[in-house]
């Protein structure tokens, strides 16, 4: 094929790699994501994968010597080597052909040609290579029509998809991820139908993947601009049922007496997309530093308690009372099953799930200072994230209704700002500590101390007394007297 890649290999590193390969007597190619992104975005990313018909490690070491790069990471087990240069990360690997043992996604690897190597790659759009040889420097090596699939927005495996997916089932999740990540409104990417059918047949193969790898792919899908596309695909192929069965239970609409409820699966995915859009807009405005994958997990799980709380009451219709509490309780179990961290990230997701109705509950009623103070206190530092999730959760087929709720929601947001400016509730610390109560009344630890503290806290949050020591101390003395306590000092 003619050289059509002008400009893509201008960085000096590429010719150095080509020359060094010639000196050693091997052929080298740039392959994968870099090539794909050149055609898609007009330039490659900073991650460059080089494939060598020979030893990747040997070429990497020779290039590093020539460029006087001192730090080079060598992974003998994988036959790869990597170093950084001019802000680029360059990874070298030997071309290989592979066969698989059914029980693992670790291939049995043998040396191969460039074409054999391309054949074992996941998708045609990821299997394109640029030659680094002097005689055809920059030529596109594309035996499977990756360039055509890129133009048409097609995700297709070079081999029979049953072979590709069964050998390494992670590729099914990668297919979904690339369909999400590469799609734009003007240029959608779709997985070819025979691949979708193959995924349906291979869902059971997910069993050989570690949970951590699955979660990593899900998180990457969640971090795209329109994660719903990915989750609809995961559902359609049956993969989601294997991975997160609780999410699939949100699907469908039950009807009694002609009354249906919201379709909670598509609603959930709409909320995830809304969170992505709101977060990206906030980043654009400089109000947020970066995407928060845990906020997206919270969006994905926010209604997870709905199936378990669903009731039909004649007259009232469908209710999901307490779904936020049930959902919050389900979060630790889901995290545990998925081998996700059971640390403050899990607690954060749990908290957002538990609180996700609170701001909207304020919208419906009268917005009192004390309700706002409670919300600020309960959400703490996660208040902005909770408000973003809550805003994203306003979905309805009725645009007038959405507008009305959004307008009220803005009022609540303003009220929060006002109350925050007035009272320091965000990182509220009770001015009256347990130690102080024990000291004043000469007590050893007992229930009464907790009750007094609680009463003082409630009084501050309800706005009965200001958030100050003097007022809190006076109330403590009043409450303690009620319990028959007298100060020892
Ligand atoms: P990204 O921009 O996300 O890094 P990428 O295409 O570079 O996209 P990587 O995961 O970095 O993706 O992998 C580099 C290349 O290695 C891919 O383009 C693909 O050719 C190949 N590859 C990666 N993982 C697999 C896999 N599981 N099976 C087959 N080929 C794979
Ligand atoms: Mg990459």
PDB file of N, CA and C in Angstrom, residues 9-49:
ATOM      1  N   UNK A   9       4.829  10.104  11.689  1.00  0.00           N
ATOM      2  CA  UNK A   9       6.045   9.526  12.280  1.00  0.00           C
ATOM      3  C   UNK A   9       7.187  10.540  12.269  1.00  0.00           C
ATOM      4  N   UNK A  10       6.833  11.827  12.401  1.00  0.00           N
ATOM      5  CA  UNK A  10       7.849  12.873  12.347  1.00  0.00           C
ATOM      6  C   UNK A  10       8.763  12.901  13.570  1.00  0.00           C
ATOM      7  N   UNK A  11       8.246  12.481  14.723  1.00  0.00           N
ATOM      8  CA  UNK A  11       9.091  12.509  15.923  1.00  0.00           C
ATOM      9  C   UNK A  11      10.354  11.692  15.641  1.00  0.00           C
ATOM     10  N   UNK A  12      11.542  12.261  15.997  1.00  0.00           N
ATOM     11  CA  UNK A  12      12.814  11.612  15.634  1.00  0.00           C
ATOM     12  C   UNK A  12      12.918  10.170  16.142  1.00  0.00           C
ATOM     13  N   UNK A  13      12.221   9.856  17.236  1.00  0.00           N
ATOM     14  CA  UNK A  13      12.332   8.523  17.818  1.00  0.00           C
ATOM     15  C   UNK A  13      12.016   7.424  16.798  1.00  0.00           C
ATOM     16  N   UNK A  14      11.062   7.704  15.896  1.00  0.00           N
ATOM     17  CA  UNK A  14      10.637   6.647  14.975  1.00  0.00           C
ATOM     18  C   UNK A  14      11.751   6.255  14.002  1.00  0.00           C
ATOM     19  N   UNK A  15      12.469   7.264  13.476  1.00  0.00           N
ATOM     20  CA  UNK A  15      13.542   6.891  12.540  1.00  0.00           C
ATOM     21  C   UNK A  15      14.699   6.225  13.280  1.00  0.00           C
ATOM     22  N   UNK A  16      14.932   6.651  14.539  1.00  0.00           N
ATOM     23  CA  UNK A  16      15.994   5.997  15.318  1.00  0.00           C
ATOM     24  C   UNK A  16      15.658   4.516  15.511  1.00  0.00           C
ATOM     25  N   UNK A  17      14.400   4.235  15.824  1.00  0.00           N
ATOM     26  CA  UNK A  17      13.996   2.826  16.019  1.00  0.00           C
ATOM     27  C   UNK A  17      14.202   2.050  14.716  1.00  0.00           C
ATOM     28  N   UNK A  18      13.770   2.663  13.584  1.00  0.00           N
ATOM     29  CA  UNK A  18      13.902   2.001  12.290  1.00  0.00           C
ATOM     30  C   UNK A  18      15.358   1.706  11.953  1.00  0.00           C
ATOM     31  N   UNK A  19      16.222   2.722  12.133  1.00  0.00           N
ATOM     32  CA  UNK A  19      17.652   2.535  11.823  1.00  0.00           C
ATOM     33  C   UNK A  19      18.267   1.455  12.714  1.00  0.00           C
ATOM     34  N   UNK A  20      17.951   1.498  13.981  1.00  0.00           N
ATOM     35  CA  UNK A  20      18.543   0.536  14.921  1.00  0.00           C
ATOM     36  C   UNK A  20      18.084  -0.883  14.574  1.00  0.00           C
ATOM     37  N   UNK A  21      16.797  -1.007  14.218  1.00  0.00           N
ATOM     38  CA  UNK A  21      16.280  -2.326  13.838  1.00  0.00           C
ATOM     39  C   UNK A  21      17.065  -2.852  12.638  1.00  0.00           C
ATOM     40  N   UNK A  22      17.331  -1.961  11.648  1.00  0.00           N
ATOM     41  CA  UNK A  22      18.082  -2.382  10.453  1.00  0.00           C
ATOM     42  C   UNK A  22      19.477  -2.852  10.843  1.00  0.00           C
ATOM     43  N   UNK A  23      20.102  -2.139  11.765  1.00  0.00           N
ATOM     44  CA  UNK A  23      21.458  -2.529  12.200  1.00  0.00           C
ATOM     45  C   UNK A  23      21.458  -3.930  12.818  1.00  0.00           C
ATOM     46  N   UNK A  24      20.403  -4.226  13.595  1.00  0.00           N
ATOM     47  CA  UNK A  24      20.331  -5.547  14.234  1.00  0.00           C
ATOM     48  C   UNK A  24      19.873  -6.612  13.240  1.00  0.00           C
ATOM     49  N   UNK A  25      19.236  -6.152  12.163  1.00  0.00           N
ATOM     50  CA  UNK A  25      18.747  -7.104  11.162  1.00  0.00           C
ATOM     51  C   UNK A  25      17.339  -7.599  11.429  1.00  0.00           C
ATOM     52  N   UNK A  26      16.515  -6.743  12.047  1.00  0.00           N
ATOM     53  CA  UNK A  26      15.112  -7.122  12.271  1.00  0.00           C
ATOM     54  C   UNK A  26      14.201  -6.046  11.683  1.00  0.00           C
ATOM     55  N   UNK A  27      12.925  -6.382  11.546  1.00  0.00           N
ATOM     56  CA  UNK A  27      11.956  -5.375  11.084  1.00  0.00           C
ATOM     57  C   UNK A  27      11.120  -4.921  12.270  1.00  0.00           C
ATOM     58  N   UNK A  28      10.831  -3.615  12.308  1.00  0.00           N
ATOM     59  CA  UNK A  28      10.047  -3.074  13.429  1.00  0.00           C
ATOM     60  C   UNK A  28       8.870  -2.261  12.884  1.00  0.00           C
ATOM     61  N   UNK A  29       7.797  -2.235  13.653  1.00  0.00           N
ATOM     62  CA  UNK A  29       6.564  -1.548  13.247  1.00  0.00           C
ATOM     63  C   UNK A  29       5.948  -0.856  14.457  1.00  0.00           C
ATOM     64  N   UNK A  30       5.314   0.288  14.218  1.00  0.00           N
ATOM     65  CA  UNK A  30       4.459   0.882  15.247  1.00  0.00           C
ATOM     66  C   UNK A  30       3.083   0.253  15.055  1.00  0.00           C
ATOM     67  N   UNK A  31       2.441  -0.125  16.139  1.00  0.00           N
ATOM     68  CA  UNK A  31       1.190  -0.884  15.980  1.00  0.00           C
ATOM     69  C   UNK A  31       0.159  -0.447  17.024  1.00  0.00           C
ATOM     70  N   UNK A  32      -1.115  -0.723  16.737  1.00  0.00           N
ATOM     71  CA  UNK A  32      -2.162  -0.577  17.766  1.00  0.00           C
ATOM     72  C   UNK A  32      -2.703   0.832  17.915  1.00  0.00           C
ATOM     73  N   UNK A  33      -2.927   1.224  19.150  1.00  0.00           N
ATOM     74  CA  UNK A  33      -3.633   2.468  19.474  1.00  0.00           C
ATOM     75  C   UNK A  33      -3.037   3.705  18.819  1.00  0.00           C
ATOM     76  N   UNK A  34      -1.681   3.758  18.740  1.00  0.00           N
ATOM     77  CA  UNK A  34      -1.058   4.944  18.154  1.00  0.00           C
ATOM     78  C   UNK A  34      -1.496   5.126  16.703  1.00  0.00           C
ATOM     79  N   UNK A  35      -1.472   4.019  15.955  1.00  0.00           N
ATOM     80  CA  UNK A  35      -1.825   4.068  14.528  1.00  0.00           C
ATOM     81  C   UNK A  35      -3.313   4.439  14.379  1.00  0.00           C
ATOM     82  N   UNK A  36      -4.125   3.759  15.176  1.00  0.00           N
ATOM     83  CA  UNK A  36      -5.570   4.015  15.139  1.00  0.00           C
ATOM     84  C   UNK A  36      -5.857   5.496  15.400  1.00  0.00           C
ATOM     85  N   UNK A  37      -5.246   6.043  16.450  1.00  0.00           N
ATOM     86  CA  UNK A  37      -5.525   7.434  16.808  1.00  0.00           C
ATOM     87  C   UNK A  37      -5.002   8.421  15.774  1.00  0.00           C
ATOM     88  N   UNK A  38      -3.925   8.068  15.081  1.00  0.00           N
ATOM     89  CA  UNK A  38      -3.424   8.936  14.006  1.00  0.00           C
ATOM     90  C   UNK A  38      -4.522   9.177  12.970  1.00  0.00           C
ATOM     91  N   UNK A  39      -5.180   8.104  12.565  1.00  0.00           N
ATOM     92  CA  UNK A  39      -6.215   8.245  11.535  1.00  0.00           C
ATOM     93  C   UNK A  39      -7.492   8.841  12.091  1.00  0.00           C
ATOM     94  N   UNK A  40      -7.782   8.527  13.349  1.00  0.00           N
ATOM     95  CA  UNK A  40      -9.034   8.983  13.939  1.00  0.00           C
ATOM     96  C   UNK A  40      -8.954  10.451  14.360  1.00  0.00           C
ATOM     97  N   UNK A  41      -7.832  10.826  14.956  1.00  0.00           N
ATOM     98  CA  UNK A  41      -7.724  12.162  15.545  1.00  0.00           C
ATOM     99  C   UNK A  41      -6.666  13.026  14.872  1.00  0.00           C
ATOM    100  N   UNK A  42      -6.001  12.480  13.843  1.00  0.00           N
ATOM    101  CA  UNK A  42      -4.972  13.251  13.168  1.00  0.00           C
ATOM    102  C   UNK A  42      -3.641  13.217  13.880  1.00  0.00           C
ATOM    103  N   UNK A  43      -3.603  12.619  15.069  1.00  0.00           N
ATOM    104  CA  UNK A  43      -2.313  12.411  15.732  1.00  0.00           C
ATOM    105  C   UNK A  43      -2.417  11.264  16.729  1.00  0.00           C
ATOM    106  N   UNK A  44      -1.266  10.654  16.972  1.00  0.00           N
ATOM    107  CA  UNK A  44      -1.241   9.509  17.883  1.00  0.00           C
ATOM    108  C   UNK A  44      -1.149   9.962  19.330  1.00  0.00           C
ATOM    109  N   UNK A  45      -1.383   9.040  20.241  1.00  0.00           N
ATOM    110  CA  UNK A  45      -1.275   9.362  21.658  1.00  0.00           C
ATOM    111  C   UNK A  45       0.187   9.286  22.073  1.00  0.00           C
ATOM    112  N   UNK A  46       0.445   9.506  23.333  1.00  0.00           N
ATOM    113  CA  UNK A  46       1.819   9.434  23.835  1.00  0.00           C
ATOM    114  C   UNK A  46       2.288   8.018  24.119  1.00  0.00           C
ATOM    115  N   UNK A  47       1.384   7.059  23.941  1.00  0.00           N
ATOM    116  CA  UNK A  47       1.743   5.651  24.169  1.00  0.00           C
ATOM    117  C   UNK A  47       2.041   4.985  22.839  1.00  0.00           C
ATOM    118  N   UNK A  48       3.277   4.562  22.676  1.00  0.00           N
ATOM    119  CA  UNK A  48       3.656   3.983  21.392  1.00  0.00           C
ATOM    120  C   UNK A  48       4.032   2.519  21.583  1.00  0.00           C
ATOM    121  N   UNK A  49       3.357   1.654  20.844  1.00  0.00           N
ATOM    122  CA  UNK A  49       3.686   0.235  20.897  1.00  0.00           C
ATOM    123  C   UNK A  49       4.475  -0.130  19.645  1.00  0.00           C
TER     124      UNK A  49
END
